[in-house]
DNA sequence: ATGATGATAATCT
DNA sequence: GATTATCATCATA
């Protein structure tokens, strides 16, 4: 059920970003367990990716997390108010990561509703990376935490989407990345209401 | 429905 | 001091 450490050693972030669609992301905060089905991801392919914080091998306090051995969380603050959650993959020294952009609420709905102050029937409750992280209570205190521990982890519930139901589009919000801005590295479940905009092909 | 805009702070230069 | 892997709100249609 729970994905083991070996899963995260994969260095094919595109395959991983796609494979993570349909997996279930859990958080356990002081015994409050919440979880959601991952329905939208983006791949960031390390030092060669102009959209990555680790482009050209940049190592700073913030990006250091991504250089860890795969299987830890990379959480950082964006636009001064949003915590964005990423899965770090690959070998130590390879700063590959997958951004989780949206989840479909599955477990602990009351807690998620309280965190987001809206009913789970509203798609905005976990649509977009900032909202999805907030729905699960993920903030920067989760940065560099192991994904195989008991605070945050990912399970395989054998949820399968047929190939034709997975959309592939350019990534969102990275216009500065020049020729890498248009690469098809964003994956989402077609028609799922929790997918952030743009959600058409 | 679609598009513009302000909020707000860590991070890096 | 500029930038930012965004969101909610408000306007217009």
PDB file of C-alpha atoms (C1' of nucleotides) in Angstrom:
ATOM      1  CA  UNK A   1       0.000   0.000   0.000  1.00  0.00           C
ATOM      2  CA  UNK A   2       2.431   2.641   1.197  1.00  0.00           C
ATOM      3  CA  UNK A   3       4.996   3.440  -1.480  1.00  0.00           C
ATOM      4  CA  UNK A   4       8.421   2.331  -0.266  1.00  0.00           C
ATOM      5  CA  UNK A   5      11.759   4.100  -0.444  1.00  0.00           C
ATOM      6  CA  UNK A   6      12.752   2.365  -3.681  1.00  0.00           C
ATOM      7  CA  UNK A   7       9.859   3.946  -5.561  1.00  0.00           C
ATOM      8  CA  UNK A   8      11.384   7.391  -5.105  1.00  0.00           C
ATOM      9  CA  UNK A   9      14.815   6.486  -6.461  1.00  0.00           C
ATOM     10  CA  UNK A  10      13.511   6.629 -10.016  1.00  0.00           C
ATOM     11  CA  UNK A  11      15.222   9.383 -12.005  1.00  0.00           C
ATOM     12  CA  UNK A  12      12.569   9.518 -14.728  1.00  0.00           C
ATOM     13  CA  UNK A  13      10.540  12.448 -13.389  1.00  0.00           C
ATOM     14  CA  UNK A  14       8.201  12.405 -16.363  1.00  0.00           C
ATOM     15  CA  UNK A  15       7.264   8.797 -15.734  1.00  0.00           C
ATOM     16  CA  UNK A  16       6.942   9.520 -12.023  1.00  0.00           C
ATOM     17  CA  UNK A  17       4.793  12.610 -12.504  1.00  0.00           C
ATOM     18  CA  UNK A  18       2.439  10.503 -14.564  1.00  0.00           C
ATOM     19  CA  UNK A  19       2.571   7.518 -12.230  1.00  0.00           C
ATOM     20  CA  UNK A  20       1.768   9.655  -9.183  1.00  0.00           C
ATOM     21  CA  UNK A  21      -1.592  10.543 -10.737  1.00  0.00           C
ATOM     22  CA  UNK A  22      -4.122   8.372  -8.897  1.00  0.00           C
ATOM     23  CA  UNK A  23      -1.863   7.742  -5.894  1.00  0.00           C
ATOM     24  CA  UNK A  24      -3.112   8.905  -2.481  1.00  0.00           C
ATOM     25  CA  UNK A  25      -1.223  11.537  -0.500  1.00  0.00           C
ATOM     26  CA  UNK A  26      -1.604  11.336   3.297  1.00  0.00           C
ATOM     27  CA  UNK A  27      -0.709  13.662   6.116  1.00  0.00           C
ATOM     28  CA  UNK A  28      -0.933  12.987   9.837  1.00  0.00           C
ATOM     29  CA  UNK A  29      -0.783  16.097  11.991  1.00  0.00           C
ATOM     30  CA  UNK A  30      -1.179  15.408  15.691  1.00  0.00           C
ATOM     31  CA  UNK A  31      -3.305  12.380  14.888  1.00  0.00           C
ATOM     32  CA  UNK A  32      -5.492  14.212  12.400  1.00  0.00           C
ATOM     33  CA  UNK A  33      -5.211  12.086   9.275  1.00  0.00           C
ATOM     34  CA  UNK A  34      -6.239  13.580   5.949  1.00  0.00           C
ATOM     35  CA  UNK A  35      -5.635  12.306   2.450  1.00  0.00           C
ATOM     36  CA  UNK A  36      -6.478  13.002  -1.170  1.00  0.00           C
ATOM     37  CA  UNK A  37      -6.078  11.417  -4.572  1.00  0.00           C
ATOM     38  CA  UNK A  38      -3.370  13.134  -6.620  1.00  0.00           C
ATOM     39  CA  UNK A  39      -5.061  14.398  -9.789  1.00  0.00           C
ATOM     40  CA  UNK A  40      -2.531  16.925 -11.113  1.00  0.00           C
ATOM     41  CA  UNK A  41       1.303  17.013 -11.152  1.00  0.00           C
ATOM     42  CA  UNK A  42       4.238  18.717 -12.826  1.00  0.00           C
ATOM     43  CA  UNK A  43       7.728  17.333 -13.452  1.00  0.00           C
ATOM     44  CA  UNK A  44      10.874  19.401 -12.775  1.00  0.00           C
ATOM     45  CA  UNK A  45      13.922  17.749 -14.253  1.00  0.00           C
ATOM     46  CA  UNK A  46      16.742  19.028 -12.100  1.00  0.00           C
ATOM     47  CA  UNK A  47      19.821  21.003 -13.110  1.00  0.00           C
ATOM     48  CA  UNK A  48      18.927  21.128 -16.815  1.00  0.00           C
ATOM     49  CA  UNK A  49      15.467  22.636 -16.210  1.00  0.00           C
ATOM     50  CA  UNK A  50      15.277  26.407 -16.471  1.00  0.00           C
ATOM     51  CA  UNK A  51      12.037  26.351 -14.478  1.00  0.00           C
ATOM     52  CA  UNK A  52      13.646  24.509 -11.559  1.00  0.00           C
ATOM     53  CA  UNK A  53      14.986  26.304  -8.514  1.00  0.00           C
ATOM     54  CA  UNK A  54      18.010  24.041  -8.902  1.00  0.00           C
ATOM     55  CA  UNK A  55      18.701  25.021 -12.517  1.00  0.00           C
ATOM     56  CA  UNK A  56      22.392  24.939 -13.350  1.00  0.00           C
ATOM     57  CA  UNK A  57      23.120  23.177 -10.097  1.00  0.00           C
ATOM     58  CA  UNK A  58      22.210  26.114  -7.881  1.00  0.00           C
ATOM     59  CA  UNK A  59      22.613  25.122  -4.247  1.00  0.00           C
ATOM     60  CA  UNK A  60      21.142  27.420  -1.642  1.00  0.00           C
ATOM     61  CA  UNK A  61      19.548  26.915   1.725  1.00  0.00           C
ATOM     62  CA  UNK A  62      16.212  26.493   0.030  1.00  0.00           C
ATOM     63  CA  UNK A  63      17.191  24.191  -2.833  1.00  0.00           C
ATOM     64  CA  UNK A  64      19.391  21.975  -0.679  1.00  0.00           C
ATOM     65  CA  UNK A  65      16.343  19.806   0.063  1.00  0.00           C
ATOM     66  CA  UNK A  66      16.049  18.773  -3.569  1.00  0.00           C
ATOM     67  CA  UNK A  67      19.589  17.384  -3.593  1.00  0.00           C
ATOM     68  CA  UNK A  68      18.619  14.781  -1.027  1.00  0.00           C
ATOM     69  CA  UNK A  69      18.158  11.138  -1.918  1.00  0.00           C
ATOM     70  CA  UNK A  70      14.667  10.679  -3.403  1.00  0.00           C
ATOM     71  CA  UNK A  71      11.816  10.129  -0.970  1.00  0.00           C
ATOM     72  CA  UNK A  72      11.605  13.406   0.925  1.00  0.00           C
ATOM     73  CA  UNK A  73       9.237  16.369   0.737  1.00  0.00           C
ATOM     74  CA  UNK A  74      10.311  19.715  -0.702  1.00  0.00           C
ATOM     75  CA  UNK A  75       8.034  22.451   0.632  1.00  0.00           C
ATOM     76  CA  UNK A  76       8.650  26.129   0.048  1.00  0.00           C
ATOM     77  CA  UNK A  77       6.773  29.396   0.266  1.00  0.00           C
ATOM     78  CA  UNK A  78       5.619  31.006  -2.962  1.00  0.00           C
ATOM     79  CA  UNK A  79       4.291  34.523  -3.508  1.00  0.00           C
ATOM     80  CA  UNK A  80       4.620  35.189   0.194  1.00  0.00           C
ATOM     81  CA  UNK A  81       1.662  33.076   1.249  1.00  0.00           C
ATOM     82  CA  UNK A  82       1.418  29.674  -0.401  1.00  0.00           C
ATOM     83  CA  UNK A  83       3.181  26.495   0.621  1.00  0.00           C
ATOM     84  CA  UNK A  84       3.974  24.337  -2.391  1.00  0.00           C
ATOM     85  CA  UNK A  85       4.584  20.619  -1.902  1.00  0.00           C
ATOM     86  CA  UNK A  86       6.932  18.586  -4.089  1.00  0.00           C
ATOM     87  CA  UNK A  87       8.115  14.988  -4.093  1.00  0.00           C
ATOM     88  CA  UNK A  88      11.906  14.719  -4.367  1.00  0.00           C
ATOM     89  CA  UNK A  89      13.082  11.782  -6.461  1.00  0.00           C
ATOM     90  CA  UNK A  90      16.211  10.204  -7.892  1.00  0.00           C
ATOM     91  CA  UNK A  91      19.676   9.750  -6.443  1.00  0.00           C
ATOM     92  CA  UNK A  92      21.391  12.002  -3.934  1.00  0.00           C
ATOM     93  CA  UNK A  93      22.844  15.007  -5.756  1.00  0.00           C
ATOM     94  CA  UNK A  94      20.199  14.917  -8.513  1.00  0.00           C
ATOM     95  CA  UNK A  95      17.640  17.646  -7.685  1.00  0.00           C
ATOM     96  CA  UNK A  96      14.644  16.084  -9.426  1.00  0.00           C
ATOM     97  CA  UNK A  97      11.180  16.913  -8.110  1.00  0.00           C
ATOM     98  CA  UNK A  98       7.490  16.566  -8.868  1.00  0.00           C
ATOM     99  CA  UNK A  99       5.091  19.330  -7.865  1.00  0.00           C
ATOM    100  CA  UNK A 100       1.706  18.151  -6.591  1.00  0.00           C
ATOM    101  CA  UNK A 101      -0.755  20.633  -8.066  1.00  0.00           C
ATOM    102  CA  UNK A 102      -4.146  19.262  -7.049  1.00  0.00           C
ATOM    103  CA  UNK A 103      -5.783  16.508  -5.021  1.00  0.00           C
ATOM    104  CA  UNK A 104      -9.283  15.095  -4.746  1.00  0.00           C
ATOM    105  CA  UNK A 105     -10.253  15.033  -1.028  1.00  0.00           C
ATOM    106  CA  UNK A 106     -10.645  11.427   0.162  1.00  0.00           C
ATOM    107  CA  UNK A 107     -10.075  11.014   3.904  1.00  0.00           C
ATOM    108  CA  UNK A 108     -10.657  13.400   6.812  1.00  0.00           C
ATOM    109  CA  UNK A 109     -13.075  15.557   4.877  1.00  0.00           C
ATOM    110  CA  UNK A 110     -14.255  17.463   7.967  1.00  0.00           C
ATOM    111  CA  UNK A 111     -10.690  18.447   8.835  1.00  0.00           C
ATOM    112  CA  UNK A 112      -9.998  19.511   5.260  1.00  0.00           C
ATOM    113  CA  UNK A 113     -13.171  21.603   5.234  1.00  0.00           C
ATOM    114  CA  UNK A 114     -12.157  23.286   8.469  1.00  0.00           C
ATOM    115  CA  UNK A 115      -8.665  24.086   7.110  1.00  0.00           C
ATOM    116  CA  UNK A 116     -10.049  25.526   3.902  1.00  0.00           C
ATOM    117  CA  UNK A 117     -13.241  26.978   5.371  1.00  0.00           C
ATOM    118  CA  UNK A 118     -15.405  25.682   2.550  1.00  0.00           C
ATOM    119  CA  UNK A 119     -17.361  22.472   1.788  1.00  0.00           C
ATOM    120  CA  UNK A 120     -15.450  19.702  -0.014  1.00  0.00           C
ATOM    121  CA  UNK A 121     -18.040  19.843  -2.782  1.00  0.00           C
ATOM    122  CA  UNK A 122     -16.456  23.145  -3.838  1.00  0.00           C
ATOM    123  CA  UNK A 123     -13.693  22.290  -6.295  1.00  0.00           C
ATOM    124  CA  UNK A 124     -11.526  25.203  -5.124  1.00  0.00           C
ATOM    125  CA  UNK A 125     -10.940  23.404  -1.796  1.00  0.00           C
ATOM    126  CA  UNK A 126      -7.875  21.563  -3.129  1.00  0.00           C
ATOM    127  CA  UNK A 127      -7.383  22.875  -6.642  1.00  0.00           C
ATOM    128  CA  UNK A 128      -3.932  24.292  -7.339  1.00  0.00           C
ATOM    129  CA  UNK A 129      -0.677  23.647  -5.457  1.00  0.00           C
ATOM    130  CA  UNK A 130      -1.234  26.233  -2.725  1.00  0.00           C
ATOM    131  CA  UNK A 131      -4.754  25.038  -1.993  1.00  0.00           C
ATOM    132  CA  UNK A 132      -3.900  21.330  -2.141  1.00  0.00           C
ATOM    133  CA  UNK A 133      -1.097  21.768   0.393  1.00  0.00           C
ATOM    134  CA  UNK A 134      -3.298  23.813   2.689  1.00  0.00           C
ATOM    135  CA  UNK A 135      -6.096  21.236   2.488  1.00  0.00           C
ATOM    136  CA  UNK A 136      -3.687  18.605   3.818  1.00  0.00           C
ATOM    137  CA  UNK A 137      -2.179  20.977   6.383  1.00  0.00           C
ATOM    138  CA  UNK A 138       1.233  20.898   4.708  1.00  0.00           C
ATOM    139  CA  UNK A 139       3.459  23.858   5.528  1.00  0.00           C
ATOM    140  CA  UNK A 140       7.197  24.481   5.529  1.00  0.00           C
ATOM    141  CA  UNK A 141       7.680  22.439   8.690  1.00  0.00           C
ATOM    142  CA  UNK A 142       7.294  19.416   6.369  1.00  0.00           C
ATOM    143  CA  UNK A 143      10.294  20.446   4.284  1.00  0.00           C
ATOM    144  CA  UNK A 144      12.883  17.659   3.995  1.00  0.00           C
ATOM    145  CA  UNK A 145      10.672  15.177   5.876  1.00  0.00           C
ATOM    146  CA  UNK A 146      10.773  11.574   4.721  1.00  0.00           C
ATOM    147  CA  UNK A 147       7.855  10.331   2.651  1.00  0.00           C
ATOM    148  CA  UNK A 148       8.207   6.904   4.215  1.00  0.00           C
ATOM    149  CA  UNK A 149       7.629   8.096   7.777  1.00  0.00           C
ATOM    150  CA  UNK A 150       4.361   8.486   9.682  1.00  0.00           C
ATOM    151  CA  UNK A 151       3.704  12.213   9.188  1.00  0.00           C
ATOM    152  CA  UNK A 152       3.445  12.370   5.409  1.00  0.00           C
ATOM    153  CA  UNK A 153       3.388   9.522   2.917  1.00  0.00           C
ATOM    154  CA  UNK A 154       1.866   8.273  -0.341  1.00  0.00           C
ATOM    155  CA  UNK A 155      -0.172   5.096  -0.840  1.00  0.00           C
ATOM    156  CA  UNK A 156      -1.142   3.108  -3.904  1.00  0.00           C
ATOM    157  CA  UNK A 157      -4.875   2.393  -3.765  1.00  0.00           C
ATOM    158  CA  UNK A 158      -4.779   0.767  -7.170  1.00  0.00           C
ATOM    159  CA  UNK A 159      -6.696   3.646  -8.705  1.00  0.00           C
ATOM    160  CA  UNK A 160      -6.069   3.449 -12.444  1.00  0.00           C
ATOM    161  CA  UNK A 161      -6.954   5.983 -15.071  1.00  0.00           C
ATOM    162  CA  UNK A 162      -6.884   4.880 -18.701  1.00  0.00           C
ATOM    163  CA  UNK A 163      -4.129   6.446 -20.754  1.00  0.00           C
ATOM    164  CA  UNK A 164      -6.577   8.588 -22.738  1.00  0.00           C
ATOM    165  CA  UNK A 165      -7.923  10.120 -19.537  1.00  0.00           C
ATOM    166  CA  UNK A 166      -4.559  11.666 -18.621  1.00  0.00           C
ATOM    167  CA  UNK A 167      -3.974  15.081 -20.185  1.00  0.00           C
ATOM    168  CA  UNK A 168      -0.458  16.405 -20.877  1.00  0.00           C
ATOM    169  CA  UNK A 169       0.107  20.166 -21.152  1.00  0.00           C
ATOM    170  CA  UNK A 170       2.813  22.796 -20.533  1.00  0.00           C
ATOM    171  CA  UNK A 171       3.536  23.725 -16.914  1.00  0.00           C
ATOM    172  CA  UNK A 172       1.838  26.646 -15.204  1.00  0.00           C
ATOM    173  CA  UNK A 173       3.379  29.908 -14.027  1.00  0.00           C
ATOM    174  CA  UNK A 174       6.908  29.460 -15.394  1.00  0.00           C
ATOM    175  CA  UNK A 175       6.961  31.839 -18.354  1.00  0.00           C
ATOM    176  CA  UNK A 176      10.439  32.976 -17.256  1.00  0.00           C
ATOM    177  CA  UNK A 177      11.838  29.559 -18.177  1.00  0.00           C
ATOM    178  CA  UNK A 178      12.085  30.525 -21.865  1.00  0.00           C
ATOM    179  CA  UNK A 179      12.343  27.496 -24.164  1.00  0.00           C
ATOM    180  CA  UNK A 180      11.470  25.180 -21.282  1.00  0.00           C
ATOM    181  CA  UNK A 181       8.200  26.989 -20.584  1.00  0.00           C
ATOM    182  CA  UNK A 182       6.330  25.072 -23.249  1.00  0.00           C
ATOM    183  CA  UNK A 183       7.561  21.556 -22.517  1.00  0.00           C
ATOM    184  CA  UNK A 184       4.678  19.107 -21.921  1.00  0.00           C
ATOM    185  CA  UNK A 185       5.483  18.235 -18.307  1.00  0.00           C
ATOM    186  CA  UNK A 186       2.141  18.790 -16.612  1.00  0.00           C
ATOM    187  CA  UNK A 187      -0.218  15.866 -16.135  1.00  0.00           C
ATOM    188  CA  UNK A 188      -3.809  15.835 -14.936  1.00  0.00           C
ATOM    189  CA  UNK A 189      -6.969  13.743 -14.938  1.00  0.00           C
ATOM    190  CA  UNK A 190      -9.265  14.958 -17.686  1.00  0.00           C
ATOM    191  CA  UNK A 191     -12.618  16.116 -16.400  1.00  0.00           C
ATOM    192  CA  UNK A 192     -11.692  15.914 -12.704  1.00  0.00           C
ATOM    193  CA  UNK A 193     -13.230  18.949 -11.052  1.00  0.00           C
ATOM    194  CA  UNK A 194     -10.350  19.474  -8.615  1.00  0.00           C
ATOM    195  CA  UNK A 195      -7.795  20.066 -11.389  1.00  0.00           C
ATOM    196  CA  UNK A 196      -6.622  23.693 -11.447  1.00  0.00           C
ATOM    197  CA  UNK A 197      -6.975  25.994 -14.414  1.00  0.00           C
ATOM    198  CA  UNK A 198      -6.137  25.808 -17.241  1.00  0.00           C
ATOM    199  CA  UNK A 199      -7.845  22.409 -17.302  1.00  0.00           C
ATOM    200  CA  UNK A 200      -8.641  22.119 -20.994  1.00  0.00           C
ATOM    201  CA  UNK A 201      -6.276  20.965 -23.679  1.00  0.00           C
TER     202      UNK A 201
ATOM    203  C1'  DA B   1     -17.465  32.544 -18.058  1.00  0.00           C
ATOM    204  C1'  DT B   2     -13.379  35.124 -18.482  1.00  0.00           C
ATOM    205  C1'  DG B   3      -9.923  38.478 -17.277  1.00  0.00           C
ATOM    206  C1'  DA B   4      -7.465  41.899 -14.159  1.00  0.00           C
ATOM    207  C1'  DT B   5      -5.587  42.895  -9.697  1.00  0.00           C
ATOM    208  C1'  DG B   6      -3.880  43.068  -4.996  1.00  0.00           C
ATOM    209  C1'  DA B   7      -2.113  40.402  -1.106  1.00  0.00           C
ATOM    210  C1'  DT B   8       2.246  39.248   1.216  1.00  0.00           C
ATOM    211  C1'  DA B   9       7.047  37.388   2.752  1.00  0.00           C
ATOM    212  C1'  DA B  10      10.993  34.196   2.040  1.00  0.00           C
ATOM    213  C1'  DT B  11      14.671  34.016  -0.957  1.00  0.00           C
ATOM    214  C1'  DC B  12      18.355  35.590  -3.688  1.00  0.00           C
ATOM    215  C1'  DT B  13      21.096  39.517  -5.790  1.00  0.00           C
TER     216       DT B  13
ATOM    217  C1'  DG C   1      15.309  45.823  -3.847  1.00  0.00           C
ATOM    218  C1'  DA C   2      13.370  42.547  -7.263  1.00  0.00           C
ATOM    219  C1'  DT C   3      11.353  38.332  -7.976  1.00  0.00           C
ATOM    220  C1'  DT C   4       8.127  34.654  -7.300  1.00  0.00           C
ATOM    221  C1'  DA C   5       6.425  26.661  -9.608  1.00  0.00           C
ATOM    222  C1'  DT C   6      -0.386  31.411  -6.577  1.00  0.00           C
ATOM    223  C1'  DC C   7      -5.200  32.416  -4.936  1.00  0.00           C
ATOM    224  C1'  DA C   8      -9.368  34.929  -4.006  1.00  0.00           C
ATOM    225  C1'  DT C   9     -11.949  38.677  -5.254  1.00  0.00           C
ATOM    226  C1'  DC C  10     -13.940  41.848  -8.032  1.00  0.00           C
ATOM    227  C1'  DA C  11     -15.114  43.628 -12.402  1.00  0.00           C
ATOM    228  C1'  DT C  12     -17.074  43.228 -16.945  1.00  0.00           C
ATOM    229  C1'  DA C  13     -19.920  40.316 -20.341  1.00  0.00           C
TER     230       DA C  13
END
